[in-house]
DNA sequence: AAGTGGTCTAGACCACCGG
DNA sequence: CGGTGGTCTAGACCACTTA
C-alpha cells in the first residue's frame, strides 16, 4: 500500500472535478478521510493543505473544509535577474548606465519612502541590452543608506543585479501594465514613439521600509509567461 | 519552548541574510539543525522545504542544502473571474456578447487544439463592462465538445464565468504582453487607436487537451498586481 | 463548550544520488 | 555504498472559531 500525500491529493482532486463534492460543499474531516483512505491524518493534512494553497479548497478551524466556490486561478512566475533572463535566451548581455545622481524625488516617491522633504535619493537610469539591442530600460530611485563605502560601480554591475545579491529583501510589491512609449523612451529603446510597452513597477522593502522603487520598460515584443 | 517551523524558517532566513551562510554555501543537515535549534527534524524539514519552494535554498538528496546562488524572486497572483474582479472594485458588471458562431480556426489555433482541419470550433467575442464602460474585450476559441445540451446562453453568462464553474481544468498556460489597439479594438474598447493595451493570452487544458484559448485586451489603465 | 484544523514529536523506512 | 532529504506513522497538544 503506502499511499503518499500526492496520491491523497489526486484522489481528492478527482472527487472535486467529478462533482462528487460540489463547489461550496463541506468535505469530510481529515480524520474521516484518513480512515477511509487508509493513511495517517498527517498525510491527509498535507494533501488538503496543498490543495488549499492552490486555491481549490477553503479551510477554517472548526468550520471544516469546503470546496472553493469560485476557484481562483493562482498563477506563479519567476522574476530572474535581468542578466540571467537575457543570457538564458542565448543572447549576450550588457548594461549601459545612462544617469546616476543625487536628486530630490517627486512627492509621490518621497511619500513612498517616507523620507523627509529635502533629503535626496539616488536617481539611476540605465538600459539593459540583449545582443547589443535595447531590451529593458529602467528608471530607479534608491535609498543611498543601503550603499556601502565605497559605493558599487553601477557602470559595471547593474543596480538590479547588485541589489539582488547584496541587499537582503523582506518583501515588496509589483505591478504590471501597458504604456505608450513617449518620445524620449522610444529613442532610448529604439522603437517608434507611441509603441506599446510592457511596464513593470516594483517597490522593494527591507525591514519594513522601501529601499528602492523602479519602473521597468520592456522593448516591444516582450512577453511574461506564467504557469497556472 | 515549542519552536514552530516558522521560527526555524525565520532563524534560517536571518542567517542567510546576515551572510552567515554565503550564497552557494552548504548549510548543516536537517539533523544537525534540529539538534542545534532544539526541535524535531520534521520541523526543520518543513522550514527548509518552504524556503526551497520560495527559491532561497536548493536541496538535493545526498548533496545537501545550499543557499541559492541567484535568488529568484517568485511572485504569485490570483486571476479571479472577471465579474468578481470588477464587482470587487465596487463597480457594476455587465457582459455583452459580440459574436458567437462556428468557424474554422486559423492554422495556429487548429494546431494548438490538435484538431483535424475542416473541423469548426466555437468562436466567441465579447465585452466585459464596468459601470457600463468597456473594461475587457475577449476573443475566444472553444472546443464545442465541452458544451452540454442545451448549450449555455452566453448572452447571460460570460464564457469566462461559465467555464470556470462548469469545466474542470487541469492546467494551462498564460502570458502577458502589451499591444497597440488596432482601429477595431479601439472602437470596441472606446479608446484611441494605438493606445497601449494590456494583453493576457491564456490556453486552458482539461485532461491534457486544450479546450479553450483566449486573448484578453484590457482597457487602458489596467494594472495587474502581484505579491513577491 | 466542543469540533476541527495546525502543528510538534520521535522513530522509522525509503529514494535518490554523489563519492 | 552510505549520507541526505522525503515522507509516513501514531499520538499528542494547542489554537481558533463556530454553534
CSV table of C-alpha atoms (C1' of nucleotides) in Angstrom, one decimal:
chain,number,residue,atom,x,y,z
A,1,UNK,CA,0.0,0.0,0.0
A,2,UNK,CA,1.8,3.0,1.3
A,3,UNK,CA,-0.3,5.8,0.0
A,4,UNK,CA,1.6,9.0,-0.4
A,5,UNK,CA,0.2,12.5,0.2
A,6,UNK,CA,0.2,13.1,-3.5
A,7,UNK,CA,-2.0,10.1,-4.0
A,8,UNK,CA,-4.4,11.5,-1.5
A,9,UNK,CA,-4.3,14.9,-3.3
A,10,UNK,CA,-5.0,13.2,-6.6
A,11,UNK,CA,-8.0,11.3,-5.1
A,12,UNK,CA,-9.4,14.4,-3.5
A,13,UNK,CA,-8.9,16.4,-6.7
A,14,UNK,CA,-10.7,13.7,-8.7
A,15,UNK,CA,-13.7,13.9,-6.4
A,16,UNK,CA,-13.8,17.7,-6.8
A,17,UNK,CA,-13.6,17.5,-10.5
A,18,UNK,CA,-16.2,14.7,-10.7
A,19,UNK,CA,-18.5,17.0,-8.7
A,20,UNK,CA,-18.7,14.2,-6.1
A,21,UNK,CA,-18.2,17.1,-3.8
A,22,UNK,CA,-19.9,20.2,-5.2
A,23,UNK,CA,-18.5,23.7,-5.1
A,24,UNK,CA,-19.2,25.2,-1.7
A,25,UNK,CA,-19.9,21.8,-0.1
A,26,UNK,CA,-18.3,20.6,3.1
A,27,UNK,CA,-16.0,17.7,2.7
A,28,UNK,CA,-15.2,15.1,5.3
A,29,UNK,CA,-12.8,15.9,8.2
A,30,UNK,CA,-9.2,14.9,8.0
A,31,UNK,CA,-9.8,12.2,10.5
A,32,UNK,CA,-12.6,10.7,8.4
A,33,UNK,CA,-10.6,10.8,5.2
A,34,UNK,CA,-7.6,9.3,6.9
A,35,UNK,CA,-9.7,6.3,8.0
A,36,UNK,CA,-11.5,5.9,4.7
A,37,UNK,CA,-8.3,6.2,2.6
A,38,UNK,CA,-6.2,4.2,4.9
A,39,UNK,CA,-3.4,6.6,5.9
A,40,UNK,CA,-2.4,8.8,8.8
A,41,UNK,CA,-4.2,12.1,9.4
A,42,UNK,CA,-0.9,13.9,8.9
A,43,UNK,CA,-0.8,12.6,5.3
A,44,UNK,CA,-4.4,13.8,4.6
A,45,UNK,CA,-3.5,17.2,6.2
A,46,UNK,CA,-0.5,17.6,3.8
A,47,UNK,CA,-2.7,16.9,0.8
A,48,UNK,CA,-5.5,19.2,1.8
A,49,UNK,CA,-3.1,21.9,2.8
A,50,UNK,CA,-1.6,21.8,-0.7
A,51,UNK,CA,-5.0,22.0,-2.4
A,52,UNK,CA,-5.9,24.9,-0.2
A,53,UNK,CA,-2.7,26.7,-1.1
A,54,UNK,CA,-3.7,26.1,-4.8
A,55,UNK,CA,-7.0,27.8,-4.2
A,56,UNK,CA,-9.2,24.8,-4.6
A,57,UNK,CA,-10.2,24.3,-1.0
A,58,UNK,CA,-11.1,26.7,1.8
A,59,UNK,CA,-10.2,25.6,5.3
A,60,UNK,CA,-11.1,27.0,8.6
A,61,UNK,CA,-10.8,25.5,12.1
A,62,UNK,CA,-14.0,24.2,13.5
A,63,UNK,CA,-15.8,25.2,10.3
A,64,UNK,CA,-14.2,22.4,8.3
A,65,UNK,CA,-13.0,22.2,4.7
A,66,UNK,CA,-15.1,23.4,1.7
A,67,UNK,CA,-14.6,23.2,-2.0
A,68,UNK,CA,-13.9,26.7,-3.2
A,69,UNK,CA,-17.0,28.3,-4.6
A,70,UNK,CA,-15.1,30.4,-7.1
A,71,UNK,CA,-11.9,28.5,-7.9
A,72,UNK,CA,-9.4,31.3,-8.2
A,73,UNK,CA,-6.6,30.6,-10.6
A,74,UNK,CA,-3.4,31.2,-8.9
A,75,UNK,CA,-0.5,31.8,-11.2
A,76,UNK,CA,3.1,31.9,-10.4
A,77,UNK,CA,6.1,33.2,-12.2
A,78,UNK,CA,9.8,33.7,-11.5
A,79,UNK,CA,11.5,37.1,-11.8
A,80,UNK,CA,15.1,36.3,-12.6
A,81,UNK,CA,17.9,38.8,-12.6
A,82,UNK,CA,17.7,40.6,-15.9
A,83,UNK,CA,21.1,39.5,-17.0
A,84,UNK,CA,20.3,35.8,-16.4
A,85,UNK,CA,16.9,36.2,-18.2
A,86,UNK,CA,18.7,37.5,-21.3
A,87,UNK,CA,21.6,35.1,-21.2
A,88,UNK,CA,19.0,32.3,-20.7
A,89,UNK,CA,17.7,33.1,-24.1
A,90,UNK,CA,21.2,32.6,-25.5
A,91,UNK,CA,21.8,36.3,-26.1
A,92,UNK,CA,24.7,38.4,-25.0
A,93,UNK,CA,24.1,40.8,-22.1
A,94,UNK,CA,25.3,44.3,-21.5
A,95,UNK,CA,24.2,47.2,-19.2
A,96,UNK,CA,24.6,50.8,-20.1
A,97,UNK,CA,24.3,53.4,-17.3
A,98,UNK,CA,22.5,56.5,-18.5
A,99,UNK,CA,22.4,58.6,-15.4
A,100,UNK,CA,23.5,58.5,-11.8
A,101,UNK,CA,22.9,61.4,-9.5
A,102,UNK,CA,21.5,62.5,-6.1
A,103,UNK,CA,18.2,64.2,-6.6
A,104,UNK,CA,15.1,65.1,-4.6
A,105,UNK,CA,12.4,62.7,-5.6
A,106,UNK,CA,8.9,63.8,-6.7
A,107,UNK,CA,6.4,63.9,-3.9
A,108,UNK,CA,4.8,60.6,-4.8
A,109,UNK,CA,8.2,58.8,-4.4
A,110,UNK,CA,9.2,60.7,-1.3
A,111,UNK,CA,6.0,59.8,0.5
A,112,UNK,CA,6.5,56.2,-0.6
A,113,UNK,CA,10.0,56.2,1.0
A,114,UNK,CA,8.6,58.2,4.0
A,115,UNK,CA,11.7,60.3,3.6
A,116,UNK,CA,11.5,63.9,4.9
A,117,UNK,CA,11.4,66.6,2.2
A,118,UNK,CA,14.7,68.0,1.1
A,119,UNK,CA,16.6,64.7,1.5
A,120,UNK,CA,17.9,63.5,-1.8
A,121,UNK,CA,17.7,59.9,-3.0
A,122,UNK,CA,19.9,58.3,-5.6
A,123,UNK,CA,18.4,58.5,-9.1
A,124,UNK,CA,19.6,55.8,-11.5
A,125,UNK,CA,18.6,55.3,-15.1
A,126,UNK,CA,20.0,52.6,-17.3
A,127,UNK,CA,19.5,50.3,-20.3
A,128,UNK,CA,19.8,46.6,-20.5
A,129,UNK,CA,20.9,45.3,-23.8
A,130,UNK,CA,20.4,41.9,-25.4
A,131,UNK,CA,22.8,41.2,-28.3
A,132,UNK,CA,23.6,44.9,-28.3
A,133,UNK,CA,19.9,45.8,-28.9
A,134,UNK,CA,17.9,47.7,-26.3
A,135,UNK,CA,15.8,45.2,-24.2
A,136,UNK,CA,14.9,46.9,-21.0
A,137,UNK,CA,15.0,50.5,-19.8
A,138,UNK,CA,15.0,51.1,-16.0
A,139,UNK,CA,14.3,54.2,-14.0
A,140,UNK,CA,15.1,53.8,-10.4
A,141,UNK,CA,15.0,55.6,-7.0
A,142,UNK,CA,17.3,54.2,-4.4
A,143,UNK,CA,17.8,54.9,-0.7
A,144,UNK,CA,21.5,55.7,-0.5
A,145,UNK,CA,21.6,54.4,3.0
A,146,UNK,CA,21.8,50.9,1.7
A,147,UNK,CA,25.0,51.6,-0.2
A,148,UNK,CA,28.3,50.6,1.3
A,149,UNK,CA,31.5,52.7,1.2
A,150,UNK,CA,32.8,52.8,-1.4
A,151,UNK,CA,29.6,52.6,-3.5
A,152,UNK,CA,29.4,49.9,-6.2
A,153,UNK,CA,30.2,50.9,-9.7
A,154,UNK,CA,26.9,50.8,-11.5
A,155,UNK,CA,28.6,51.1,-14.8
A,156,UNK,CA,30.0,47.6,-14.3
A,157,UNK,CA,27.1,45.9,-12.4
A,158,UNK,CA,23.5,46.9,-12.9
A,159,UNK,CA,21.6,48.2,-9.9
A,160,UNK,CA,19.2,45.3,-10.4
A,161,UNK,CA,21.9,42.7,-10.0
A,162,UNK,CA,23.8,44.4,-7.3
A,163,UNK,CA,20.7,44.8,-5.1
A,164,UNK,CA,19.6,41.2,-5.6
A,165,UNK,CA,22.9,39.8,-4.4
A,166,UNK,CA,23.8,42.4,-1.7
A,167,UNK,CA,20.7,43.7,-0.1
A,168,UNK,CA,18.5,41.3,1.9
A,169,UNK,CA,14.9,41.9,0.9
A,170,UNK,CA,12.0,41.1,3.0
A,171,UNK,CA,9.1,41.9,0.8
A,172,UNK,CA,7.7,44.2,-1.8
A,173,UNK,CA,5.1,44.9,-4.3
A,174,UNK,CA,5.0,44.5,-8.1
A,175,UNK,CA,2.5,45.6,-10.7
A,176,UNK,CA,2.3,45.2,-14.5
A,177,UNK,CA,0.7,47.4,-17.0
A,178,UNK,CA,1.0,48.7,-20.6
A,179,UNK,CA,2.0,52.2,-21.7
A,180,UNK,CA,2.7,54.1,-24.9
A,181,UNK,CA,6.3,55.0,-25.4
A,182,UNK,CA,7.0,58.7,-25.0
A,183,UNK,CA,9.5,60.2,-27.5
A,184,UNK,CA,12.4,60.0,-25.1
A,185,UNK,CA,11.6,56.4,-24.1
A,186,UNK,CA,11.2,55.5,-27.8
A,187,UNK,CA,14.6,57.0,-28.5
A,188,UNK,CA,16.3,55.0,-25.7
A,189,UNK,CA,14.6,51.8,-26.6
A,190,UNK,CA,14.9,52.2,-30.3
A,191,UNK,CA,11.3,51.8,-31.1
A,192,UNK,CA,8.6,54.0,-32.6
A,193,UNK,CA,7.0,56.7,-30.4
A,194,UNK,CA,3.7,55.5,-29.1
A,195,UNK,CA,4.7,51.8,-29.3
A,196,UNK,CA,3.0,49.7,-26.7
A,197,UNK,CA,5.5,48.9,-23.9
A,198,UNK,CA,5.2,46.3,-21.2
A,199,UNK,CA,5.7,48.0,-17.9
A,200,UNK,CA,6.8,46.6,-14.6
A,201,UNK,CA,6.7,48.7,-11.5
A,202,UNK,CA,8.3,47.3,-8.4
A,203,UNK,CA,8.9,48.5,-4.9
A,204,UNK,CA,11.3,46.5,-2.7
A,205,UNK,CA,11.3,46.7,1.0
A,206,UNK,CA,13.8,45.7,3.6
A,207,UNK,CA,13.0,45.7,7.3
A,208,UNK,CA,9.6,47.2,6.6
A,209,UNK,CA,11.0,50.2,4.8
A,210,UNK,CA,11.1,50.8,1.0
A,211,UNK,CA,14.7,50.8,-0.2
A,212,UNK,CA,14.2,51.1,-3.9
A,213,UNK,CA,11.4,51.7,-6.4
A,214,UNK,CA,11.9,51.0,-10.1
A,215,UNK,CA,9.9,51.4,-13.3
A,216,UNK,CA,11.0,48.9,-16.0
A,217,UNK,CA,10.0,49.4,-19.6
A,218,UNK,CA,10.4,46.4,-21.8
A,219,UNK,CA,11.1,46.7,-25.5
A,220,UNK,CA,8.2,45.8,-27.8
A,221,UNK,CA,7.6,42.1,-28.2
A,222,UNK,CA,8.3,41.2,-24.6
A,223,UNK,CA,6.1,38.5,-23.1
A,224,UNK,CA,5.8,37.5,-19.5
A,225,UNK,CA,4.9,33.8,-19.1
A,226,UNK,CA,3.5,32.1,-16.0
A,227,UNK,CA,2.2,28.7,-15.0
A,228,UNK,CA,-1.3,28.1,-13.8
B,1,UNK,CA,9.9,26.3,24.4
B,2,UNK,CA,8.0,24.8,21.5
B,3,UNK,CA,9.7,26.3,18.5
B,4,UNK,CA,7.4,26.3,15.5
B,5,UNK,CA,8.5,25.7,11.9
B,6,UNK,CA,8.0,29.4,11.2
B,7,UNK,CA,10.5,30.3,13.9
B,8,UNK,CA,13.0,27.9,12.3
B,9,UNK,CA,12.4,29.5,8.9
B,10,UNK,CA,12.9,32.9,10.4
B,11,UNK,CA,16.2,31.9,12.0
B,12,UNK,CA,17.5,30.3,8.8
B,13,UNK,CA,16.5,33.3,6.8
B,14,UNK,CA,18.3,35.5,9.3
B,15,UNK,CA,21.5,33.5,8.8
B,16,UNK,CA,21.2,33.7,5.0
B,17,UNK,CA,20.6,37.5,5.1
B,18,UNK,CA,23.4,38.0,7.6
B,19,UNK,CA,25.7,36.2,5.2
B,20,UNK,CA,26.4,33.7,8.0
B,21,UNK,CA,25.9,31.2,5.2
B,22,UNK,CA,27.1,32.7,2.0
B,23,UNK,CA,25.3,32.2,-1.4
B,24,UNK,CA,26.2,28.9,-2.8
B,25,UNK,CA,27.4,27.5,0.5
B,26,UNK,CA,26.3,24.3,2.1
B,27,UNK,CA,24.3,24.6,5.2
B,28,UNK,CA,24.1,22.0,8.0
B,29,UNK,CA,21.9,18.9,7.6
B,30,UNK,CA,18.4,18.8,8.9
B,31,UNK,CA,19.5,16.5,11.7
B,32,UNK,CA,22.3,18.9,12.8
B,33,UNK,CA,20.0,21.9,12.7
B,34,UNK,CA,17.3,20.0,14.6
B,35,UNK,CA,19.7,19.3,17.4
B,36,UNK,CA,21.2,22.8,17.4
B,37,UNK,CA,17.9,24.5,17.4
B,38,UNK,CA,16.2,22.1,19.7
B,39,UNK,CA,13.4,20.7,17.7
B,40,UNK,CA,12.4,17.6,15.7
B,41,UNK,CA,13.9,17.0,12.3
B,42,UNK,CA,10.4,17.1,10.8
B,43,UNK,CA,10.1,20.7,11.9
B,44,UNK,CA,13.4,21.7,10.3
B,45,UNK,CA,12.3,19.9,7.2
B,46,UNK,CA,9.1,21.9,7.0
B,47,UNK,CA,11.0,25.2,7.3
B,48,UNK,CA,13.7,24.3,4.8
B,49,UNK,CA,11.2,22.9,2.3
B,50,UNK,CA,9.3,26.2,2.5
B,51,UNK,CA,12.5,28.3,1.8
B,52,UNK,CA,13.3,26.0,-1.1
B,53,UNK,CA,9.9,26.5,-2.6
B,54,UNK,CA,10.4,30.2,-2.2
B,55,UNK,CA,13.6,29.9,-4.2
B,56,UNK,CA,16.1,30.8,-1.5
B,57,UNK,CA,17.5,27.3,-1.0
B,58,UNK,CA,18.4,24.4,-3.3
B,59,UNK,CA,18.1,21.0,-1.9
B,60,UNK,CA,19.2,17.6,-3.3
B,61,UNK,CA,19.4,14.3,-1.6
B,62,UNK,CA,22.8,13.3,-0.6
B,63,UNK,CA,24.2,16.6,-1.9
B,64,UNK,CA,22.7,18.6,0.9
B,65,UNK,CA,21.1,22.0,1.1
B,66,UNK,CA,22.7,25.1,-0.4
B,67,UNK,CA,21.9,28.8,-0.3
B,68,UNK,CA,20.7,29.7,-3.8
B,69,UNK,CA,23.3,31.4,-5.8
B,70,UNK,CA,20.9,33.6,-7.7
B,71,UNK,CA,17.9,34.1,-5.5
B,72,UNK,CA,15.0,34.0,-7.9
B,73,UNK,CA,12.1,36.1,-6.8
B,74,UNK,CA,8.9,34.1,-7.2
B,75,UNK,CA,5.8,36.2,-7.5
B,76,UNK,CA,2.2,34.9,-7.2
B,77,UNK,CA,-1.1,36.5,-8.2
B,78,UNK,CA,-4.7,35.5,-8.4
B,79,UNK,CA,-6.7,35.6,-11.5
B,80,UNK,CA,-10.3,36.0,-10.4
B,81,UNK,CA,-13.4,35.6,-12.5
B,82,UNK,CA,-13.7,38.9,-14.4
B,83,UNK,CA,-17.1,39.6,-12.9
B,84,UNK,CA,-15.8,39.3,-9.4
B,85,UNK,CA,-12.8,41.4,-10.1
B,86,UNK,CA,-15.0,44.2,-11.3
B,87,UNK,CA,-17.6,43.9,-8.6
B,88,UNK,CA,-14.7,43.7,-6.1
B,89,UNK,CA,-13.8,47.3,-7.1
B,90,UNK,CA,-17.3,48.3,-6.3
B,91,UNK,CA,-18.4,48.7,-9.9
B,92,UNK,CA,-21.4,47.2,-11.6
B,93,UNK,CA,-20.7,44.4,-14.0
B,94,UNK,CA,-22.2,43.5,-17.4
B,95,UNK,CA,-21.3,41.3,-20.3
B,96,UNK,CA,-22.1,42.0,-23.9
B,97,UNK,CA,-21.8,39.1,-26.4
B,98,UNK,CA,-20.5,40.4,-29.7
B,99,UNK,CA,-20.2,37.3,-31.8
B,100,UNK,CA,-21.0,33.6,-31.4
B,101,UNK,CA,-20.5,31.2,-34.4
B,102,UNK,CA,-18.9,28.0,-35.5
B,103,UNK,CA,-15.9,28.7,-37.6
B,104,UNK,CA,-12.8,27.0,-38.8
B,105,UNK,CA,-9.9,28.4,-36.8
B,106,UNK,CA,-6.7,29.7,-38.2
B,107,UNK,CA,-3.9,27.2,-38.6
B,108,UNK,CA,-2.1,28.3,-35.4
B,109,UNK,CA,-5.1,27.7,-33.3
B,110,UNK,CA,-6.0,24.5,-35.0
B,111,UNK,CA,-2.6,23.0,-34.4
B,112,UNK,CA,-2.8,24.1,-30.8
B,113,UNK,CA,-6.1,22.3,-30.3
B,114,UNK,CA,-4.7,19.4,-32.4
B,115,UNK,CA,-8.0,19.3,-34.2
B,116,UNK,CA,-8.1,17.9,-37.7
B,117,UNK,CA,-8.5,20.5,-40.5
B,118,UNK,CA,-12.1,21.2,-41.5
B,119,UNK,CA,-13.5,20.8,-38.0
B,120,UNK,CA,-15.0,24.0,-36.8
B,121,UNK,CA,-14.5,25.4,-33.3
B,122,UNK,CA,-16.8,27.8,-31.5
B,123,UNK,CA,-15.7,31.4,-32.0
B,124,UNK,CA,-16.8,33.8,-29.2
B,125,UNK,CA,-16.2,37.5,-28.9
B,126,UNK,CA,-17.5,39.6,-26.1
B,127,UNK,CA,-17.0,42.7,-24.0
B,128,UNK,CA,-17.0,43.0,-20.2
B,129,UNK,CA,-18.3,46.3,-18.9
B,130,UNK,CA,-17.6,48.0,-15.6
B,131,UNK,CA,-20.1,50.7,-14.7
B,132,UNK,CA,-21.3,50.4,-18.3
B,133,UNK,CA,-17.8,51.3,-19.6
B,134,UNK,CA,-15.7,48.9,-21.6
B,135,UNK,CA,-13.2,47.2,-19.4
B,136,UNK,CA,-12.1,44.0,-21.1
B,137,UNK,CA,-12.5,42.6,-24.6
B,138,UNK,CA,-12.2,38.9,-25.1
B,139,UNK,CA,-11.6,36.9,-28.3
B,140,UNK,CA,-12.0,33.1,-27.7
B,141,UNK,CA,-11.8,29.8,-29.4
B,142,UNK,CA,-13.7,27.0,-27.7
B,143,UNK,CA,-13.9,23.3,-28.3
B,144,UNK,CA,-17.6,22.7,-28.7
B,145,UNK,CA,-17.2,19.2,-27.3
B,146,UNK,CA,-17.1,20.6,-23.7
B,147,UNK,CA,-20.6,22.2,-24.1
B,148,UNK,CA,-23.6,20.4,-22.8
B,149,UNK,CA,-27.0,20.1,-24.5
B,150,UNK,CA,-28.6,22.6,-24.5
B,151,UNK,CA,-25.6,24.9,-24.7
B,152,UNK,CA,-25.3,27.7,-22.2
B,153,UNK,CA,-26.6,31.1,-23.1
B,154,UNK,CA,-23.5,33.2,-23.4
B,155,UNK,CA,-25.6,36.4,-23.6
B,156,UNK,CA,-26.5,35.8,-20.0
B,157,UNK,CA,-23.3,34.3,-18.6
B,158,UNK,CA,-19.9,35.1,-20.0
B,159,UNK,CA,-17.8,32.2,-21.3
B,160,UNK,CA,-15.2,33.1,-18.8
B,161,UNK,CA,-17.5,32.5,-15.9
B,162,UNK,CA,-19.3,29.5,-17.3
B,163,UNK,CA,-16.1,27.7,-18.0
B,164,UNK,CA,-14.6,28.4,-14.6
B,165,UNK,CA,-17.6,26.9,-12.8
B,166,UNK,CA,-18.6,24.1,-15.2
B,167,UNK,CA,-15.4,22.7,-16.7
B,168,UNK,CA,-12.8,21.1,-14.6
B,169,UNK,CA,-9.4,22.4,-15.6
B,170,UNK,CA,-6.2,20.6,-15.1
B,171,UNK,CA,-3.6,23.0,-16.3
B,172,UNK,CA,-2.8,25.7,-18.8
B,173,UNK,CA,-0.5,28.4,-19.9
B,174,UNK,CA,-0.7,32.2,-19.5
B,175,UNK,CA,1.3,35.0,-20.9
B,176,UNK,CA,1.1,38.8,-20.6
B,177,UNK,CA,2.2,41.4,-23.0
B,178,UNK,CA,1.5,44.9,-24.4
B,179,UNK,CA,0.0,45.8,-27.7
B,180,UNK,CA,-1.3,48.8,-29.6
B,181,UNK,CA,-5.0,48.9,-30.1
B,182,UNK,CA,-6.0,48.4,-33.8
B,183,UNK,CA,-8.8,50.5,-35.0
B,184,UNK,CA,-11.5,47.9,-34.5
B,185,UNK,CA,-10.2,47.1,-30.9
B,186,UNK,CA,-10.1,50.8,-30.2
B,187,UNK,CA,-13.7,51.2,-31.3
B,188,UNK,CA,-14.8,48.3,-29.1
B,189,UNK,CA,-12.9,49.4,-26.1
B,190,UNK,CA,-13.7,53.1,-26.6
B,191,UNK,CA,-10.1,54.2,-26.6
B,192,UNK,CA,-7.9,55.9,-29.1
B,193,UNK,CA,-6.4,53.8,-31.9
B,194,UNK,CA,-2.8,52.9,-31.0
B,195,UNK,CA,-3.4,53.1,-27.3
B,196,UNK,CA,-1.3,50.7,-25.3
B,197,UNK,CA,-3.4,47.7,-24.1
B,198,UNK,CA,-2.5,45.2,-21.5
B,199,UNK,CA,-2.9,41.8,-23.2
B,200,UNK,CA,-3.4,38.4,-21.5
B,201,UNK,CA,-3.3,35.3,-23.6
B,202,UNK,CA,-4.4,32.1,-22.0
B,203,UNK,CA,-4.7,28.5,-23.0
B,204,UNK,CA,-6.7,26.2,-20.7
B,205,UNK,CA,-6.4,22.5,-20.8
B,206,UNK,CA,-8.5,19.6,-19.4
B,207,UNK,CA,-7.3,16.1,-19.4
B,208,UNK,CA,-4.2,17.1,-21.3
B,209,UNK,CA,-6.0,18.6,-24.2
B,210,UNK,CA,-6.6,22.3,-24.8
B,211,UNK,CA,-10.3,23.2,-24.5
B,212,UNK,CA,-10.2,27.0,-24.9
B,213,UNK,CA,-7.8,29.7,-25.9
B,214,UNK,CA,-8.5,33.3,-25.3
B,215,UNK,CA,-7.0,36.7,-25.9
B,216,UNK,CA,-8.0,39.3,-23.4
B,217,UNK,CA,-7.5,43.0,-24.1
B,218,UNK,CA,-7.8,45.2,-21.1
B,219,UNK,CA,-8.9,48.8,-21.4
B,220,UNK,CA,-6.1,51.4,-20.9
B,221,UNK,CA,-5.3,52.0,-17.2
B,222,UNK,CA,-5.4,48.3,-16.2
B,223,UNK,CA,-2.8,47.1,-13.7
B,224,UNK,CA,-2.1,43.6,-12.6
B,225,UNK,CA,-0.7,43.4,-9.1
B,226,UNK,CA,1.2,40.6,-7.5
B,227,UNK,CA,2.9,39.8,-4.3
B,228,UNK,CA,6.6,39.0,-4.0
C,1,DA,C1',-18.1,24.1,25.0
C,2,DA,C1',-16.6,21.4,21.6
C,3,DG,C1',-15.2,20.2,16.9
C,4,DT,C1',-11.8,20.9,13.5
C,5,DG,C1',-7.6,22.1,11.5
C,6,DG,C1',-2.4,23.3,12.6
C,7,DT,C1',1.5,21.6,14.3
C,8,DC,C1',5.2,19.0,17.1
C,9,DT,C1',7.5,14.8,18.3
C,10,DA,C1',10.2,10.5,17.9
C,11,DG,C1',11.1,6.9,15.2
C,12,DA,C1',11.2,4.6,11.0
C,13,DC,C1',11.8,3.4,6.2
C,14,DC,C1',13.0,4.6,1.7
C,15,DA,C1',14.6,7.0,-2.7
C,16,DC,C1',18.0,9.2,-4.6
C,17,DC,C1',22.4,10.2,-5.9
C,18,DG,C1',27.3,11.7,-5.1
C,19,DG,C1',31.8,10.0,-3.8
D,1,DC,C1',27.9,2.3,-0.7
D,2,DG,C1',26.4,5.4,2.5
D,3,DG,C1',24.7,10.1,3.5
D,4,DT,C1',21.0,13.2,2.9
D,5,DG,C1',16.5,14.7,2.1
D,6,DG,C1',11.4,13.0,1.5
D,7,DT,C1',7.9,11.1,3.7
D,8,DC,C1',4.7,8.1,6.7
D,9,DT,C1',3.0,6.9,11.3
D,10,DA,C1',0.7,7.3,15.8
D,11,DG,C1',-0.1,10.1,19.3
D,12,DA,C1',-0.4,14.4,21.4
D,13,DC,C1',-1.4,19.2,22.5
D,14,DC,C1',-3.0,23.5,21.0
D,15,DA,C1',-5.5,27.5,18.5
D,16,DC,C1',-9.1,29.0,16.5
D,17,DT,C1',-13.8,29.6,15.6
D,18,DT,C1',-18.4,28.4,15.3
D,19,DA,C1',-22.5,26.6,17.3
